[in-house]
Amino acid sequence: MHPLLPDGKTDYRNTVPCVCALEVEAGKRHLRLEGLSNLGALKNLTFDKLMRQGRNGASESQRLFGAAYDSARKFAAEPTGWLVFIGPTGSGKTHLAAAVASERIERGGSVFFITAPDLLDHLRAAFNPESEISYDRLFEQVRNTPLLILDDLGNQASTPWAQEKLDQLLNHRFSYELPTVLTTERRVEQLDERLRSRLGDTRICQSFLLEENKGADDCAWATGLELQKSMTFATFDYRRVNLPQEQQDNLERAYRLALEFAKSPEGWIVFQGATGCGKTHLAAAIINFQYQARKPGLFVVVPEFLDHLRSTFSPDSKVTYDQMFERVKTSPVLVLDDFGEQSTTPWAQEKLYQVINYRYNAQLPTVITTSKSLEELEGRISSRLADHKMSTPFALMAPDYRTDIRSTTQAKRPYIKKSASRG
C-alpha cells in the first residue's frame, strides 16, 4: 500500500507493508524465534500461568519465590547479567526460566533454552562425522547466543570432559557479561569452586533461593538408619568399666577428636578398629550434631550405597544414578561407614575412587570408618586417606563392646601413618 504524505495526499512513489502483512511477518518471526529457542512444550510455561507467591504455602517460601519472580520479570524485559534460580524439583525454577524465555520471544528477542545434560549430549553427538552441525559451530552458537538459559545445571554426568566444556562455556559468558539464566538443585557451596566464585560476584550475578527448606533431606536421617539416630555424643560411653585404662584413654581421645570435628568440620578423619569398637557411633554422632544445628550432612553405609547405585540402573528406578552419586560426592559433610566391606569389583572400586578423589580435590569434610588397615585398601584410595595434610587416621583400640568378654589386653592396632592428634 502507499503511505500518506504530511498534507494527507497519497504518496504513490513509495510502498509500505499493510497492517495485515506486518502481522503475518511478525507471526513468522515469532515462530522462527520460538523454534530457535528450543523451548518445545515449555513454551506454555509463561508468567501468566505462574503465581507470584509460588505453590509452597509456607510464608518464608512465598517471600523467597516472590523476590525471584519479580527479578525474573524485570530480567525478561531487559536481560542484563546472570540470573540463578536454586531449588529442589517442583520449586518452580524451570517455570521461571521458561517464562523468561517466552517473554523474550514475545518481545522479539533471541533466546536458547537447554538442560545441561542435553547440551553435553548434543556436543558429544556433534563429533560424529554424520552430524548435521559441527561441534565447533554448535559450541560457538551456544557460547554467544544473546540469551542462554541453562536448566538443571549440576545434574549432568560430571566427567572431566563435561566439566571442561561447561567451564569454557560459562567462563566465556561471564567474561563478556552475556545474559544468562541458570537453574540448579545444588546449593551454591556444593557447586564447583570456579562457578561459586562467579555466582558470588553480585556486580553480574543475582542468585535466588526458591525454598528455604529445600535441603530438608540433607538434614535428616534416611530410612533404615534408625539405630544411627540414637548414636550421639551424649550416648557415647568412653569410660567403659570393663576396659583397661589405656583403652579408655584411647576412646576418650577419639571422642574429643570427633567432637572437635563436629563443631568445625574440616579435613578428613579415618576411624579404624574392630567391629563394635565405637567408630560408627562417633561417625553417626558427628552427623547428628550437624542435624541438630540444621546443617546438611550425609551418612552412607558403603556396601548399601553401592547396592543402591546398582539398583538405579533398573528401568523402574525413580532415582537417577547421577542424582545419588552427585549427592554423595558433594555433601558438605559426609560419613562413609564400613569402608572396605564392599565387594571389590572393578566397578565398585571405580565408583568409590571417584567419590574419594572428588572430595579429596575439593577438600570436603569427610569421615570414614573401616576395619581394614590402610595397606589393605586400594592404593589410589589409601594414599589419599594417609595424606597427613588432609587426613587424620585414628585407631580405636577397644574390642567389640557388644560382647560380654572382659578385655584385659590391648586390641590389635590398625596400621596408621601419623599420630592420632589433628594437626
XYZ file of N, CA and C in Angstrom, residues 206-338:
399
model
N 22.787 -12.419 40.056
C 21.769 -12.435 41.106
C 21.331 -13.886 41.318
N 21.452 -14.366 42.538
C 21.061 -15.744 42.856
C 19.855 -15.727 43.784
N 18.894 -16.620 43.512
C 17.670 -16.674 44.298
C 17.395 -18.099 44.767
N 17.297 -18.248 46.070
C 16.864 -19.499 46.679
C 15.338 -19.504 46.676
N 14.719 -20.544 46.108
C 13.274 -20.549 45.947
C 12.533 -21.143 47.129
N 13.186 -22.031 47.870
C 12.539 -22.625 49.040
C 13.530 -22.730 50.168
N 13.153 -22.231 51.325
C 14.023 -22.227 52.496
C 14.385 -23.636 52.933
N 13.437 -24.557 52.817
C 13.646 -25.913 53.338
C 14.020 -26.886 52.253
N 14.618 -26.404 51.188
C 14.934 -27.276 50.076
C 15.913 -28.381 50.454
N 16.732 -28.150 51.495
C 17.717 -29.146 51.871
C 17.278 -30.032 53.005
N 15.964 -30.178 53.239
C 15.470 -30.960 54.366
C 15.988 -32.386 54.331
N 16.092 -32.976 53.120
C 16.571 -34.347 53.007
C 18.018 -34.467 53.445
N 18.773 -33.381 53.382
C 20.172 -33.405 53.792
C 20.343 -33.091 55.267
N 19.240 -32.855 55.981
C 19.291 -32.559 57.413
C 18.461 -33.562 58.205
N 18.295 -34.751 57.665
C 17.506 -35.776 58.350
C 18.024 -37.153 57.954
N 17.840 -38.109 58.854
C 18.311 -39.469 58.602
C 17.452 -40.153 57.553
N 18.083 -40.920 56.712
C 17.367 -41.682 55.694
C 16.696 -42.890 56.336
N 15.704 -43.420 55.652
C 15.023 -44.625 56.123
C 16.023 -45.769 56.241
N 15.904 -46.541 57.321
C 16.800 -47.679 57.519
C 17.984 -47.379 58.406
N 18.105 -46.134 58.870
C 19.229 -45.765 59.743
C 18.724 -45.309 61.108
N 17.684 -45.992 61.605
C 17.102 -45.626 62.892
C 18.102 -45.788 64.034
N 18.928 -46.815 63.975
C 19.914 -47.039 65.044
C 20.898 -45.885 65.130
N 21.333 -45.392 63.970
C 22.308 -44.299 63.960
C 21.725 -43.008 64.540
N 20.404 -42.839 64.473
C 19.771 -41.634 65.022
C 20.000 -41.525 66.521
N 20.174 -42.652 67.195
C 20.372 -42.638 68.650
C 21.844 -42.537 69.039
N 22.733 -42.548 68.068
C 24.174 -42.518 68.350
C 24.653 -41.076 68.415
N 24.623 -40.502 69.576
C 25.041 -39.119 69.773
C 26.281 -39.077 70.658
N 26.835 -37.882 70.804
C 27.979 -37.743 71.712
C 27.548 -37.997 73.151
N 26.304 -37.652 73.479
C 25.812 -37.848 74.843
C 25.690 -39.323 75.196
N 25.434 -40.159 74.199
C 25.251 -41.589 74.484
C 26.519 -42.405 74.259
N 27.622 -41.740 73.924
C 28.880 -42.462 73.717
C 29.620 -42.582 75.062
N 29.826 -43.802 75.516
C 30.466 -44.070 76.809
C 31.921 -44.464 76.592
N 32.816 -43.493 76.789
C 34.228 -43.824 76.613
C 34.871 -44.275 77.923
N 34.099 -44.282 79.026
C 34.606 -44.788 80.307
C 33.991 -46.142 80.618
N 34.185 -47.076 79.727
C 33.643 -48.420 79.942
C 34.439 -49.123 81.031
N 33.709 -49.519 82.058
C 34.390 -50.036 83.255
C 35.120 -51.342 82.998
N 34.725 -52.059 81.963
C 35.372 -53.353 81.703
C 36.628 -53.225 80.850
N 37.031 -51.992 80.519
C 38.204 -51.790 79.693
C 39.386 -51.337 80.532
N 40.581 -51.746 80.160
C 41.781 -51.224 80.829
C 41.924 -49.728 80.563
N 42.675 -49.047 81.405
C 42.787 -47.599 81.344
C 43.288 -47.120 79.987
N 44.227 -47.827 79.411
C 44.789 -47.400 78.126
C 43.709 -47.331 77.046
N 42.811 -48.314 77.049
C 41.751 -48.332 76.052
C 40.697 -47.260 76.347
N 40.434 -46.996 77.629
C 39.514 -45.908 77.973
C 40.078 -44.569 77.501
N 41.368 -44.359 77.727
C 42.000 -43.109 77.294
C 41.954 -42.981 75.772
N 42.144 -44.101 75.084
C 42.095 -44.101 73.623
C 40.696 -43.707 73.132
N 39.650 -44.254 73.764
C 38.283 -43.915 73.379
C 37.983 -42.454 73.674
N 38.501 -41.928 74.756
C 38.266 -40.520 75.072
C 38.924 -39.616 74.035
N 40.125 -39.982 73.596
C 40.784 -39.180 72.564
C 39.988 -39.219 71.260
N 39.447 -40.380 70.926
C 38.621 -40.498 69.727
C 37.375 -39.631 69.857
N 36.777 -39.648 71.046
C 35.584 -38.836 71.317
C 35.893 -37.344 71.147
N 37.002 -36.891 71.730
C 37.385 -35.472 71.626
C 37.662 -35.093 70.166
N 38.306 -35.984 69.432
C 38.614 -35.720 68.034
C 37.325 -35.571 67.224
N 36.377 -36.483 67.447
C 35.111 -36.429 66.711
C 34.309 -35.187 67.071
N 34.289 -34.837 68.352
C 33.531 -33.663 68.792
C 34.130 -32.383 68.226
N 35.458 -32.294 68.214
C 36.123 -31.119 67.630
C 35.774 -31.002 66.150
N 35.781 -32.126 65.439
C 35.449 -32.130 64.027
C 33.999 -31.687 63.813
N 33.081 -32.185 64.649
C 31.663 -31.859 64.507
C 31.423 -30.359 64.684
N 32.133 -29.748 65.614
C 31.965 -28.322 65.867
C 32.486 -27.470 64.708
N 33.530 -27.959 64.042
C 34.107 -27.217 62.923
C 34.638 -28.204 61.895
N 33.745 -28.740 61.035
C 34.169 -29.768 60.076
C 35.248 -29.269 59.134
N 36.371 -29.947 59.156
C 37.491 -29.576 58.296
C 38.391 -30.788 58.131
N 38.828 -31.051 56.910
C 39.696 -32.183 56.659
C 38.959 -33.513 56.736
N 39.732 -34.570 56.936
C 39.178 -35.926 56.992
C 39.572 -36.605 58.302
N 38.715 -37.491 58.759
C 39.047 -38.407 59.856
C 38.814 -39.823 59.348
N 39.759 -40.706 59.606
C 39.600 -42.123 59.277
C 39.640 -42.913 60.581
N 38.468 -43.360 61.041
C 38.387 -44.172 62.250
C 38.585 -45.636 61.868
N 39.610 -46.264 62.469
C 39.919 -47.661 62.197
C 39.759 -48.468 63.476
N 39.261 -49.687 63.332
C 39.127 -50.527 64.511
C 38.243 -51.729 64.257
N 38.178 -52.604 65.263
C 37.393 -53.825 65.149
C 35.906 -53.507 65.125
N 35.127 -54.439 64.634
C 33.678 -54.283 64.626
C 33.174 -54.053 66.046
N 32.340 -53.030 66.235
C 31.767 -52.766 67.548
C 32.623 -51.948 68.479
N 33.749 -51.394 67.984
C 34.646 -50.650 68.872
C 34.142 -49.240 69.157
N 33.166 -48.738 68.381
C 32.630 -47.408 68.620
C 32.851 -46.429 67.484
N 33.520 -46.859 66.419
C 33.831 -45.927 65.320
C 32.573 -45.462 64.594
N 31.607 -46.361 64.378
C 30.359 -45.959 63.725
C 29.564 -45.019 64.616
N 29.574 -45.274 65.932
C 28.859 -44.403 66.873
C 29.397 -42.976 66.776
N 30.700 -42.818 66.771
C 31.296 -41.482 66.698
C 30.992 -40.809 65.366
N 31.035 -41.582 64.289
C 30.728 -41.012 62.973
C 29.276 -40.569 62.910
N 28.369 -41.388 63.446
C 26.950 -41.019 63.460
C 26.713 -39.821 64.367
N 27.459 -39.719 65.469
C 27.317 -38.582 66.378
C 27.672 -37.274 65.666
N 28.646 -37.324 64.779
C 29.020 -36.134 64.008
C 27.855 -35.684 63.136
N 27.205 -36.627 62.474
C 26.067 -36.281 61.621
C 24.892 -35.799 62.464
N 24.644 -36.433 63.601
C 23.578 -35.966 64.496
C 23.847 -34.538 64.968
N 25.106 -34.231 65.237
C 25.492 -32.881 65.638
C 25.146 -31.894 64.523
N 25.400 -32.274 63.272
C 25.062 -31.432 62.121
C 23.553 -31.201 62.046
N 22.793 -32.287 62.156
C 21.345 -32.190 62.011
C 20.721 -31.338 63.114
N 21.245 -31.475 64.330
C 20.713 -30.685 65.437
C 20.941 -29.195 65.201
N 21.988 -28.873 64.462
C 22.282 -27.470 64.139
C 21.625 -27.052 62.825
N 20.784 -27.933 62.268
C 20.098 -27.692 60.993
C 21.094 -27.438 59.871
N 22.173 -28.208 59.907
C 23.182 -28.135 58.864
C 23.185 -29.443 58.080
N 23.492 -29.390 56.778
C 23.431 -30.604 55.965
C 24.578 -31.553 56.227
N 24.301 -32.811 56.051
C 25.299 -33.858 56.177
C 24.709 -35.148 55.643
N 25.544 -36.139 55.431
C 25.055 -37.392 54.853
C 25.833 -38.559 55.436
N 25.101 -39.570 55.906
C 25.686 -40.795 56.445
C 25.412 -41.912 55.450
N 26.465 -42.540 54.955
C 26.327 -43.574 53.932
C 27.022 -44.848 54.388
N 26.290 -45.957 54.365
C 26.898 -47.272 54.580
C 27.385 -47.742 53.218
N 28.678 -47.892 53.058
C 29.273 -48.068 51.733
C 28.706 -49.258 50.963
N 28.612 -50.468 51.551
C 28.043 -51.570 50.761
C 26.616 -51.292 50.304
N 25.806 -50.667 51.169
C 24.429 -50.351 50.787
C 24.388 -49.260 49.720
N 25.314 -48.318 49.800
C 25.395 -47.266 48.793
C 25.665 -47.858 47.409
N 26.592 -48.799 47.340
C 26.900 -49.427 46.058
C 25.728 -50.262 45.557
N 25.020 -50.936 46.471
C 23.820 -51.685 46.066
C 22.778 -50.733 45.482
N 22.650 -49.556 46.108
C 21.693 -48.567 45.620
C 22.059 -48.104 44.209
N 23.348 -47.834 43.992
C 23.773 -47.389 42.669
C 23.489 -48.446 41.616
N 23.734 -49.703 41.963
C 23.450 -50.783 41.011
C 21.961 -50.831 40.697
N 21.131 -50.655 41.732
C 19.684 -50.767 41.533
C 19.135 -49.652 40.664
N 19.816 -48.505 40.648
C 19.301 -47.387 39.866
C 19.487 -47.579 38.374
N 20.248 -48.613 37.989
C 20.341 -48.920 36.569
C 19.075 -49.604 36.069
N 18.214 -50.033 36.997
C 16.964 -50.677 36.617
C 16.051 -49.689 35.903
N 15.356 -50.121 34.851
C 14.437 -49.217 34.147
C 13.319 -48.682 35.033
N 13.015 -49.404 36.143
C 11.928 -48.996 37.029
C 12.372 -48.015 38.109
N 13.657 -47.692 38.148
C 14.159 -46.816 39.201
C 13.597 -45.411 39.062
N 13.204 -44.801 40.196
C 12.691 -43.437 40.204
C 13.781 -42.422 40.531
N 14.958 -42.896 40.915
C 16.087 -42.015 41.224
C 17.192 -42.290 40.224
N 17.671 -41.272 39.562
C 18.708 -41.486 38.573
C 20.046 -41.745 39.246
N 20.906 -42.428 38.550
C 22.244 -42.741 39.043
C 22.999 -41.489 39.439
N 22.948 -40.479 38.568
C 23.726 -39.277 38.821
C 23.246 -38.517 40.051
N 21.944 -38.525 40.334
C 21.419 -37.781 41.479
C 22.038 -38.268 42.781
N 22.004 -39.569 43.021
C 22.538 -40.107 44.271
C 24.056 -39.992 44.299
N 24.683 -40.316 43.190
C 26.136 -40.268 43.126
C 26.647 -38.852 43.373
N 26.012 -37.862 42.745
C 26.418 -36.481 42.936
C 26.164 -36.017 44.359
N 25.075 -36.492 44.953
C 24.766 -36.078 46.321
C 25.837 -36.573 47.292
N 26.284 -37.804 47.113
C 27.334 -38.345 47.980
C 28.650 -37.623 47.723
N 28.969 -37.394 46.477
C 30.224 -36.723 46.144
C 30.308 -35.324 46.739
N 29.198 -34.606 46.759
C 29.250 -33.176 47.059
C 28.663 -32.786 48.411
N 28.230 -33.752 49.214
C 27.649 -33.414 50.518
C 28.628 -32.559 51.331
N 28.154 -31.492 51.969
C 29.057 -30.632 52.753
C 29.814 -31.388 53.846
N 29.166 -32.387 54.455
C 29.831 -33.270 55.408
C 29.365 -34.690 55.099
N 30.299 -35.605 54.910
C 29.954 -36.969 54.514
C 30.597 -37.982 55.446
N 29.819 -39.002 55.816
C 30.353 -40.173 56.519
C 30.242 -41.368 55.589
N 31.351 -42.056 55.367
C 31.378 -43.317 54.637
C 31.652 -44.417 55.643
N 30.604 -45.130 56.028
C 30.692 -46.153 57.070
C 30.965 -47.519 56.455
N 31.711 -48.338 57.186
C 32.046 -49.705 56.742
C 32.799 -49.700 55.420
